[in-house]
PDB file of C-alpha atoms in Angstrom:
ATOM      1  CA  UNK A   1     100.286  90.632  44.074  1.00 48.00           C
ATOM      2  CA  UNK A   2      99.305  93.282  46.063  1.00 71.00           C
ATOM      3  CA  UNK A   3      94.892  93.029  46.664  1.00 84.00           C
ATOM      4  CA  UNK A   4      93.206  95.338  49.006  1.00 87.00           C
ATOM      5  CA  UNK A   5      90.238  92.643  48.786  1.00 84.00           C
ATOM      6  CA  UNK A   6      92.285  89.819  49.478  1.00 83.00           C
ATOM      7  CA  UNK A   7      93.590  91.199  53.272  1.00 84.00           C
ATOM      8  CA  UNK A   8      90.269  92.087  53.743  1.00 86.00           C
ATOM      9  CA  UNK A   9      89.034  89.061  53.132  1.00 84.00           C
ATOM     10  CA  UNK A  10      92.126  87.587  56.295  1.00 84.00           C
ATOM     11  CA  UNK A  11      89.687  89.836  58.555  1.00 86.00           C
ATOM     12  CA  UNK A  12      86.967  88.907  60.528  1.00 83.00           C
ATOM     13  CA  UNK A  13      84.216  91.173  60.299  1.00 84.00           C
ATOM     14  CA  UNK A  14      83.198  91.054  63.255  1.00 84.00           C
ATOM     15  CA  UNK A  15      86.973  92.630  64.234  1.00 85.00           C
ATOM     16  CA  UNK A  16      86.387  95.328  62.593  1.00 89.00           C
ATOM     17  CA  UNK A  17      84.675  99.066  64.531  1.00 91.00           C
ATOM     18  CA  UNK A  18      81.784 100.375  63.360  1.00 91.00           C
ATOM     19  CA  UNK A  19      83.752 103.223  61.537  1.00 91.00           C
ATOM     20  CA  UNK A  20      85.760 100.721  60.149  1.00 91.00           C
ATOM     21  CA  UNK A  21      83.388  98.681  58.500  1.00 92.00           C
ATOM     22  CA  UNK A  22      81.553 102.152  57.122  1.00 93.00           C
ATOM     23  CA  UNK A  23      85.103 102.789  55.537  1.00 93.00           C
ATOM     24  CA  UNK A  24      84.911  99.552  53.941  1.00 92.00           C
ATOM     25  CA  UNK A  25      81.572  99.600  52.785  1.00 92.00           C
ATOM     26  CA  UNK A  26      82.508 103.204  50.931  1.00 93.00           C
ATOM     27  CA  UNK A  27      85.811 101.910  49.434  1.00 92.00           C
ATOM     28  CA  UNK A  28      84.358  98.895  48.244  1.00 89.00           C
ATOM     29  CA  UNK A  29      81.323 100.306  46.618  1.00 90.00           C
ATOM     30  CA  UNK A  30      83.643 103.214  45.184  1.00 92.00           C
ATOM     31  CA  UNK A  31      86.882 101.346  44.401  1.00 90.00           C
ATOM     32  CA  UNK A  32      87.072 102.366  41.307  1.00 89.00           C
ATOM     33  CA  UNK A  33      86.419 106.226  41.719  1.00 91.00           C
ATOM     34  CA  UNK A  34      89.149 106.244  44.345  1.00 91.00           C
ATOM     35  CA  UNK A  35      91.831 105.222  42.075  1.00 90.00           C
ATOM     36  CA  UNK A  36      90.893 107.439  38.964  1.00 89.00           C
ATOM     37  CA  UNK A  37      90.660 110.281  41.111  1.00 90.00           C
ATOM     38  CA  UNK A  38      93.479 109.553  43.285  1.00 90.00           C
ATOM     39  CA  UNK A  39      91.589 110.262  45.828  1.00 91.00           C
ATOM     40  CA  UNK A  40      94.055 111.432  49.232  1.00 92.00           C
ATOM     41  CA  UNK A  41      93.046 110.600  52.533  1.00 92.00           C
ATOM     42  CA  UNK A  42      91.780 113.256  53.430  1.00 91.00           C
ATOM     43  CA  UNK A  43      89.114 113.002  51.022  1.00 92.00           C
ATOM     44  CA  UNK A  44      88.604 109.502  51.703  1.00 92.00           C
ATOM     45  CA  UNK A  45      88.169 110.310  55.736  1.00 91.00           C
ATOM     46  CA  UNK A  46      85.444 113.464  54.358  1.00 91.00           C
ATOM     47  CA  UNK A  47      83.582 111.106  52.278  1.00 92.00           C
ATOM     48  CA  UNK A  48      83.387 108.309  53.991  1.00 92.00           C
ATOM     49  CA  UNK A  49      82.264 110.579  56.739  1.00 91.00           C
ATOM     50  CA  UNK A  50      85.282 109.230  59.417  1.00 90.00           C
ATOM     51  CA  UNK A  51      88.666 110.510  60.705  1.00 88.00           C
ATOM     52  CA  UNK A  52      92.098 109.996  59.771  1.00 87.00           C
ATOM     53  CA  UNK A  53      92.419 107.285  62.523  1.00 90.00           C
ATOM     54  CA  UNK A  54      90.188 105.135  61.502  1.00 91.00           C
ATOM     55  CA  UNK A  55      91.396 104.874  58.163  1.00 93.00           C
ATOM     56  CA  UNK A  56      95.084 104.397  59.753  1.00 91.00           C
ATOM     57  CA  UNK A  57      93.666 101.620  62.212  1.00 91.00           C
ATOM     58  CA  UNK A  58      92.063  99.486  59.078  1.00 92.00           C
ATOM     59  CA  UNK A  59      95.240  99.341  57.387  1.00 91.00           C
ATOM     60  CA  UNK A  60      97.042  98.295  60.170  1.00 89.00           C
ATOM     61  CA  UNK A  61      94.935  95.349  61.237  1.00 89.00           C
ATOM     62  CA  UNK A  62      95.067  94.237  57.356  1.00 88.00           C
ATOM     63  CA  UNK A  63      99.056  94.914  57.465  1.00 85.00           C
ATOM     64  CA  UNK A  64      99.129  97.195  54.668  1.00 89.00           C
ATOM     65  CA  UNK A  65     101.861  99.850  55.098  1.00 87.00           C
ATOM     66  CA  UNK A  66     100.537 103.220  55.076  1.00 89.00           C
ATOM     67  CA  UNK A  67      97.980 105.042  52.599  1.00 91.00           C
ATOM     68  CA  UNK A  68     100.222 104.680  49.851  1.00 89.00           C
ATOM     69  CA  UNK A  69     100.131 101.231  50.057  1.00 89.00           C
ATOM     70  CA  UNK A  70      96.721 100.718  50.120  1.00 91.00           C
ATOM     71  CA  UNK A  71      96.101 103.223  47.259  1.00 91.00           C
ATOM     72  CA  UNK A  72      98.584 100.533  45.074  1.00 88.00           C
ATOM     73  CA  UNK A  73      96.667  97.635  46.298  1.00 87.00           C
ATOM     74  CA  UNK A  74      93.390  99.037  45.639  1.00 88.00           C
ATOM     75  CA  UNK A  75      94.548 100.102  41.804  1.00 87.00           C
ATOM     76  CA  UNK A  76      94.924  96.330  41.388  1.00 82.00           C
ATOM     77  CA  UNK A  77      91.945  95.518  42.460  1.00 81.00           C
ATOM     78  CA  UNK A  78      90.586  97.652  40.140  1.00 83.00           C
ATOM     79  CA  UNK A  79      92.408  96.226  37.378  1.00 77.00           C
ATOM     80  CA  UNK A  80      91.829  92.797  37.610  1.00 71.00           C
ATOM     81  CA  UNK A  81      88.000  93.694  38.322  1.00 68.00           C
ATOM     82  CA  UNK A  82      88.257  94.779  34.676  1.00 63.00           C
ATOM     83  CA  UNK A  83      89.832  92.094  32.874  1.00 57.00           C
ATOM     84  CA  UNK A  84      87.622  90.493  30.418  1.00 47.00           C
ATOM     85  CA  UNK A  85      88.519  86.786  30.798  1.00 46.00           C
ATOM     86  CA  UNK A  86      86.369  84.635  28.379  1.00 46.00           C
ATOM     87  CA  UNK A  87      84.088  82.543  29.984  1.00 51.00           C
ATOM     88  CA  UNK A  88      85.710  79.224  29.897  1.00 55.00           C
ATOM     89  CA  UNK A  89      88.114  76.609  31.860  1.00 61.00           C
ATOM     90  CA  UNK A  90      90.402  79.140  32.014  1.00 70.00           C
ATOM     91  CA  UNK A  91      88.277  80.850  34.648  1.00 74.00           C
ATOM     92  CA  UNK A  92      89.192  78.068  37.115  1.00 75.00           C
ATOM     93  CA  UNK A  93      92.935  78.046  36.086  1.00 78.00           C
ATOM     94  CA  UNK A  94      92.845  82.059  36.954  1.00 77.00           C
ATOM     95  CA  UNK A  95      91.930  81.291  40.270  1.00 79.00           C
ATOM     96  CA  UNK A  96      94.255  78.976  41.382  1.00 85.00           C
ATOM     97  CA  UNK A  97      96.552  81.036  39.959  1.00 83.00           C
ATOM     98  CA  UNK A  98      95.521  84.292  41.480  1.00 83.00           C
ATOM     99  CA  UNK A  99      94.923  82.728  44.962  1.00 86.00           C
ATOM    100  CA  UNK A 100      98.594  81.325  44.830  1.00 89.00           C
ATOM    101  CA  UNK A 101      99.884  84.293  44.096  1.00 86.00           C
ATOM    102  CA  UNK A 102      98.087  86.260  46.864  1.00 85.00           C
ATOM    103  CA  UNK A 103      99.455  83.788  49.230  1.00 90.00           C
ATOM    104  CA  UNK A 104     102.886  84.056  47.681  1.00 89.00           C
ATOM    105  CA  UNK A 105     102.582  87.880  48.826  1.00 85.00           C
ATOM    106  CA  UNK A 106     101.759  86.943  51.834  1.00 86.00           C
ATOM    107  CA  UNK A 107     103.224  84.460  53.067  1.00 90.00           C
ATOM    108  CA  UNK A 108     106.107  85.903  55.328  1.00 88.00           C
ATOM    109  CA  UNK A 109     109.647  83.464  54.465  1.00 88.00           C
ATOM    110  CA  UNK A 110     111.190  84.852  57.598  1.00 92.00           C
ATOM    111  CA  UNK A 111     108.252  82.628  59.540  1.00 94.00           C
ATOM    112  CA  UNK A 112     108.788  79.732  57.494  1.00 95.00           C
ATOM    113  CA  UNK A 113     112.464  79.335  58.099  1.00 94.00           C
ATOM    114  CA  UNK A 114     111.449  79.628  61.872  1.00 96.00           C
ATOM    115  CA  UNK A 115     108.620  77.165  61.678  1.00 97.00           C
ATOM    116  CA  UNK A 116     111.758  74.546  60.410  1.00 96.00           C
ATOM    117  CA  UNK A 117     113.784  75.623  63.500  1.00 96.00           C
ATOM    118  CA  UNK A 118     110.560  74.852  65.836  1.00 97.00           C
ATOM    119  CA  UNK A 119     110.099  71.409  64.202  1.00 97.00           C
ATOM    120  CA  UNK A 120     113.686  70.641  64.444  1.00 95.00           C
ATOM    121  CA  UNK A 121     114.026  71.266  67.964  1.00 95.00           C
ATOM    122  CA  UNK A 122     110.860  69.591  69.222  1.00 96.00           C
ATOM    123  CA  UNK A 123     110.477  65.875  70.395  1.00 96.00           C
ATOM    124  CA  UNK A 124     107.352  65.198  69.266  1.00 97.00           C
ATOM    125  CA  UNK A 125     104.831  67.255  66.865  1.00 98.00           C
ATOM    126  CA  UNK A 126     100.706  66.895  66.643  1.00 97.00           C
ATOM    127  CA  UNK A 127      99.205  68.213  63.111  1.00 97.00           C
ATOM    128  CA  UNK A 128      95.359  68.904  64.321  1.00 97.00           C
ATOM    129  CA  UNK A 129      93.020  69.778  61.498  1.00 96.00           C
ATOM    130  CA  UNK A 130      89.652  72.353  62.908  1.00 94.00           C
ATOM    131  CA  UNK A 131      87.610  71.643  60.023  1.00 93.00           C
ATOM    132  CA  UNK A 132      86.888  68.481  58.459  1.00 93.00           C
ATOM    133  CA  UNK A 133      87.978  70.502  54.536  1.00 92.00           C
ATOM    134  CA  UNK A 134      91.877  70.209  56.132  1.00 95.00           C
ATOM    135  CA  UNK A 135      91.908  66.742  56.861  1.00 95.00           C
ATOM    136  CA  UNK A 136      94.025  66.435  53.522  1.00 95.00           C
ATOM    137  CA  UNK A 137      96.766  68.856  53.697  1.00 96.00           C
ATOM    138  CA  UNK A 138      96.891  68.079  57.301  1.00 97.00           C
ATOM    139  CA  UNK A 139      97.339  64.780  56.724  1.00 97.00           C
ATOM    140  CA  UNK A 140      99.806  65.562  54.082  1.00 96.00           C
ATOM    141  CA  UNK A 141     102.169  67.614  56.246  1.00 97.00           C
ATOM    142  CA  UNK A 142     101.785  64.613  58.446  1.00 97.00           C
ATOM    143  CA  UNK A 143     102.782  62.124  56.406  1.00 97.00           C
ATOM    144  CA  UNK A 144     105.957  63.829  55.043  1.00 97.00           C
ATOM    145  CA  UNK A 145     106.906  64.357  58.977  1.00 97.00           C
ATOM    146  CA  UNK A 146     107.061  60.674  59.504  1.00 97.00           C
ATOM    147  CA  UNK A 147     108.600  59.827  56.419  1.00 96.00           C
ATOM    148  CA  UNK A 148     111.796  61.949  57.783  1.00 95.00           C
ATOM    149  CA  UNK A 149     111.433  59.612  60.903  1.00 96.00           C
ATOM    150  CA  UNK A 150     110.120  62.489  63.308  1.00 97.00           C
ATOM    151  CA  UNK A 151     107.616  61.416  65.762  1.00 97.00           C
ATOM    152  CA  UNK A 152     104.222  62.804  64.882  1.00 97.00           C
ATOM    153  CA  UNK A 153     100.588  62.368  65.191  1.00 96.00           C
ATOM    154  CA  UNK A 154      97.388  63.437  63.726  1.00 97.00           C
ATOM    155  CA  UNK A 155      94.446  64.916  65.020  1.00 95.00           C
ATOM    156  CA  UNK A 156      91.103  66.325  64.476  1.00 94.00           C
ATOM    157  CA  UNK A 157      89.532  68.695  66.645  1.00 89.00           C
ATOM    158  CA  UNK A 158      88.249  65.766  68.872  1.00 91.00           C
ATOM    159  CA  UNK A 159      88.059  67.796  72.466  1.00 88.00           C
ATOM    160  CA  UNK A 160      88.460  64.533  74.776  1.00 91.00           C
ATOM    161  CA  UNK A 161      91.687  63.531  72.371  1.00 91.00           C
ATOM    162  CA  UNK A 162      93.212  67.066  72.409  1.00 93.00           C
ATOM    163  CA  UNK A 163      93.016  67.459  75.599  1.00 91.00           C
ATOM    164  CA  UNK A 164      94.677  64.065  76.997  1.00 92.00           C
ATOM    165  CA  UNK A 165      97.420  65.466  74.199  1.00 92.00           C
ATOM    166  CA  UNK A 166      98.036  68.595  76.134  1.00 93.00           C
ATOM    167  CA  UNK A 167      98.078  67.193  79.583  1.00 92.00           C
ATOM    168  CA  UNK A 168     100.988  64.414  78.231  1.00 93.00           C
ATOM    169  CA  UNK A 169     102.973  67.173  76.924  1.00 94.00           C
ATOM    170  CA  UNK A 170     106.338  67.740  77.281  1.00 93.00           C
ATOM    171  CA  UNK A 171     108.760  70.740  77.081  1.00 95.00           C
ATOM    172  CA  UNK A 172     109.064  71.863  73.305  1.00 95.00           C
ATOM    173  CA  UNK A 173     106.439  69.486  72.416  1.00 97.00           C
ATOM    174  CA  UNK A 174     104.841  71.252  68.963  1.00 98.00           C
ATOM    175  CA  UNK A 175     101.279  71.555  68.001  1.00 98.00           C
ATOM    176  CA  UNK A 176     100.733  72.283  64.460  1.00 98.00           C
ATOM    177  CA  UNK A 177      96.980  73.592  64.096  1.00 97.00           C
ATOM    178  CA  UNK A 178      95.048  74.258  60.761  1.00 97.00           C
ATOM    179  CA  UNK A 179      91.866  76.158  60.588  1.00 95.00           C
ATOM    180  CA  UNK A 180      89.769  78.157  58.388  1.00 92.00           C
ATOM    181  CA  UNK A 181      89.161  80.630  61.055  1.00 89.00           C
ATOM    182  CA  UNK A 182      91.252  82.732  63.529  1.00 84.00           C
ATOM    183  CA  UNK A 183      88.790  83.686  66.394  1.00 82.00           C
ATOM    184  CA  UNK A 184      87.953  79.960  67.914  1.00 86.00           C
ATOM    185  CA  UNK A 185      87.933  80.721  71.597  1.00 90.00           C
ATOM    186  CA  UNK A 186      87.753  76.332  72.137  1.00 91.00           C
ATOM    187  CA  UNK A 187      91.243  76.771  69.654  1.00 93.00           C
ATOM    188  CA  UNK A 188      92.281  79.936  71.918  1.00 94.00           C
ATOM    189  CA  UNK A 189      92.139  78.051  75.146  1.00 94.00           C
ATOM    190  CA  UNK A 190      93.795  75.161  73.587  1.00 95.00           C
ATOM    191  CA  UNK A 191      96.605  77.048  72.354  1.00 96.00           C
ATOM    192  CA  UNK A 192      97.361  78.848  76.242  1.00 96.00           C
ATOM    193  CA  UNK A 193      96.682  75.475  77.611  1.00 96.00           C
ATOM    194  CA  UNK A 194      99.915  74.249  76.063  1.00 96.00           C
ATOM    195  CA  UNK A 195     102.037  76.869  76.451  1.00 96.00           C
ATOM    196  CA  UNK A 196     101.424  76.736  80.230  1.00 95.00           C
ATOM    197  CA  UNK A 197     102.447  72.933  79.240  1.00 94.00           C
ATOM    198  CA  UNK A 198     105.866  74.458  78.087  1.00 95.00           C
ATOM    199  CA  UNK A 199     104.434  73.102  74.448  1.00 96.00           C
ATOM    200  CA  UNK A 200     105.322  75.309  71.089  1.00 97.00           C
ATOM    201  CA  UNK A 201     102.450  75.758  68.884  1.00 97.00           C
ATOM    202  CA  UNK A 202     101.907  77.131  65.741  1.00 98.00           C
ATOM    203  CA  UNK A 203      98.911  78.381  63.712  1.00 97.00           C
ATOM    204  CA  UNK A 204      97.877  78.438  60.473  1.00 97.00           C
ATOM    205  CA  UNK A 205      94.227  79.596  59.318  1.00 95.00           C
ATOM    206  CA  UNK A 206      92.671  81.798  56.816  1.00 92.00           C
ATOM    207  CA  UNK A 207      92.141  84.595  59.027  1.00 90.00           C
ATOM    208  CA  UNK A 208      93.641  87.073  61.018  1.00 90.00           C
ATOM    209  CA  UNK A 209      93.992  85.310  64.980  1.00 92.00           C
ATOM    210  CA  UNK A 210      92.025  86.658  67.578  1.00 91.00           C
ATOM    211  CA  UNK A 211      94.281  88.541  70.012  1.00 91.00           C
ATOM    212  CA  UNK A 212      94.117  85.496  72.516  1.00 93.00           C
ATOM    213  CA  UNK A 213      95.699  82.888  69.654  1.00 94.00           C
ATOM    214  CA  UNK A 214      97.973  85.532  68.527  1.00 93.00           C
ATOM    215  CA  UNK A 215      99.258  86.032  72.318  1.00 95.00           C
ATOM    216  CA  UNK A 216      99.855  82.551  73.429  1.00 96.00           C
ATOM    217  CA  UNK A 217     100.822  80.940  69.901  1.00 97.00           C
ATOM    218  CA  UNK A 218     104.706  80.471  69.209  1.00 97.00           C
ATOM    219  CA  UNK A 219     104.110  81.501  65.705  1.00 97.00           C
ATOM    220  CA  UNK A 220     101.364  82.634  63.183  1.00 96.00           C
ATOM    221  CA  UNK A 221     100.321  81.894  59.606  1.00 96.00           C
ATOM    222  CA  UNK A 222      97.796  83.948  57.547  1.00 93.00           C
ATOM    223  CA  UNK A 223      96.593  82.732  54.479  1.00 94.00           C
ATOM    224  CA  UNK A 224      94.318  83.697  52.331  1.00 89.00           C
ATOM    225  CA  UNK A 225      91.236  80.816  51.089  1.00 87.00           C
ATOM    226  CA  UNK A 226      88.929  83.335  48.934  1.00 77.00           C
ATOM    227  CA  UNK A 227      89.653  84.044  45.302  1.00 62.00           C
ATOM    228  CA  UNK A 228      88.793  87.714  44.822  1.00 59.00           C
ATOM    229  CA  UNK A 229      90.072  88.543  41.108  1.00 55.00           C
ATOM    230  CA  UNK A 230      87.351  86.590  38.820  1.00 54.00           C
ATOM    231  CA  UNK A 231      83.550  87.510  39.175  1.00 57.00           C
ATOM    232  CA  UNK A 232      82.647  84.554  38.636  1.00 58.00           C
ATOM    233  CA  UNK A 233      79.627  82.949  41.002  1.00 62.00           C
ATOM    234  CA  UNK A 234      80.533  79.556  39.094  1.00 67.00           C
ATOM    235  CA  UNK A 235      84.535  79.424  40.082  1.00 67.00           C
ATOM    236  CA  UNK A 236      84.248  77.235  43.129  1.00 71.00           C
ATOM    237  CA  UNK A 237      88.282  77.109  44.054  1.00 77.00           C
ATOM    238  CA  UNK A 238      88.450  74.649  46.992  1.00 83.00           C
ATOM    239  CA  UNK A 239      89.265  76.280  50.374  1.00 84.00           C
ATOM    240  CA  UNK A 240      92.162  73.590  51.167  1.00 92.00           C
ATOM    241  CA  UNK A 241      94.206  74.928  48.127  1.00 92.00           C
ATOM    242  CA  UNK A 242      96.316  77.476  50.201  1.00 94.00           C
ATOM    243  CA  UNK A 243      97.104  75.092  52.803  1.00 96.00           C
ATOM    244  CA  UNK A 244      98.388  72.624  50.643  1.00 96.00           C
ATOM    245  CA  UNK A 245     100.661  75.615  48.697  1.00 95.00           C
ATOM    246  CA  UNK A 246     101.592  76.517  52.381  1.00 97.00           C
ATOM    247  CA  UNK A 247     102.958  72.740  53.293  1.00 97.00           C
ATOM    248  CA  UNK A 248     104.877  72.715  49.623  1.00 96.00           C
ATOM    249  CA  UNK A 249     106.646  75.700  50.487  1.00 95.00           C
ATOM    250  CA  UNK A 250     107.236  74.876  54.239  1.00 96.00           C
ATOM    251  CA  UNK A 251     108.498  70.992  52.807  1.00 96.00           C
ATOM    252  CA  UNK A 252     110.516  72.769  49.683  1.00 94.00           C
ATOM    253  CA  UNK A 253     112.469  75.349  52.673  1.00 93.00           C
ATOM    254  CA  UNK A 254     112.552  72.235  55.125  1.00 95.00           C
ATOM    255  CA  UNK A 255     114.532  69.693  52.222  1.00 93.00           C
ATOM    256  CA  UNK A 256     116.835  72.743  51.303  1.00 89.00           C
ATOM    257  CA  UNK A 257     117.239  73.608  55.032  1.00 82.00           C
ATOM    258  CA  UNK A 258     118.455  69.943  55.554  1.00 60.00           C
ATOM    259  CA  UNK A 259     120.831  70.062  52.674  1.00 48.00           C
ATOM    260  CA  UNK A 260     122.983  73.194  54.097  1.00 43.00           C
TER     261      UNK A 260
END
């Protein structure tokens, strides 16, 4: 499912220019308009009072291929912001639903079949949950490491234990990190700190990684943890849900990767 609102929501805002955030504001206040209208871009660029550019340099930090692309994402936006779901338990079934289907989009395979090739070739592996809200699927993916005998431990964010970690690691060691965020400069400095170790790491969080994580990380995750297809202010969907699709998916290629 294709959501305009859904990669913006992977997106820091404070990542985002000045101009950039002004074209935001404008498309998200006149979503709607746009895609009646069909609105090209160089209508968007006069009303929004910007340039081509900037337009060009949103939709690349939110990976969305070209103006076409975001014109088809932004049309089903639209359309689920007009759905009239009745106002019952179904609500909270929509947005699991919805949010698992955003991350299906997502969710690159390609980087899943080389997070199994990391994990096979590494001695040791550390799943560190940021934020107390991970400690589950964390300790999850944990748990299903050691029950294929692989040597693993689990962490929290605990500065003094992550950092004796790093400075016992060995070559191809792998650090497995979970985070709602992308832009911890503590997680940043972490991450270079074991790749000067010769360590692997890889990140998973539920926003786009500062350019510091993205450098010095082995590989990179983006999910997405806000629901953006139900208006509802009562459909609390917990933010651990897409980490815990994430480790079925990575545990479903990992079995079937094992079986070939």
């Amino acid at each position: 499912m294709r959501s305009f609102l859904a990669k913006l929501s992977t997106i820091e805002e404070n990542n985002l220019t000045t101009r950039e955030l002004i074209i935001v504001d404008y498309i998200k206040t006149n979503s709607k308009q746009i895609v009646e209208e069909n609105i090209k871009i160089d209508e968007l660029a006069r009303r929004a009072k910007t340039g081509f550019s900037a337009i060009y340099n949103l939709l690349k930090k939110m990976n969305i291929d070209g103006y076409r692309d975001f014109m088809i994402c932004l049309a089903n936006d639209v359309e689920h912001a007009e759905l009239n779901i009745a106002k019952n338990d179904e609500n909270v079934a929509n947005g699991y639903i919805n949010l698992i289907k955003q991350n299906y989009t997502l969710i690159k395979k390609a980087n899943l079949v080389k997070t199994i090739n990391l994990i096979n070739s590494s001695p040791r592996i550390v799943v560190c949950y940021w934020e107390a809200v991970l400690r589950g699927p964390a300790m999850d993916l944990s748990n299903f490491f050691y029950n294929q005998g692989l040597n693993v431990t689990l962490l929290d964010s605990d500065w003094d234990s992550i950092n004796n970690r790093i400075k016992n690691t060995q070559t191809n060691d792998l650090y497995i990190f979970v985070t709602k965020y992308g832009t911890s400069t503590h997680l940043a400095k972490v991450i270079e700190a074991i790749k000067k170790q010769k360590g692997k790491s890889i990140f998973i969080s539920g926003k786009v990684p500062s350019k510091d994580v993205e450098l010095n990380a082995s590989l990179v995750h983006t999910l997405i943890v806000d629901g953006v297809e139900i208006n509802d202010d009562n459909v609390l969907i917990s933010k651990s849900l897409p980490f815990h699709y994430f480790n079925d998916l990575l545990i479903y290629h990992y079995l079937n990767s094992e079986k070939k």
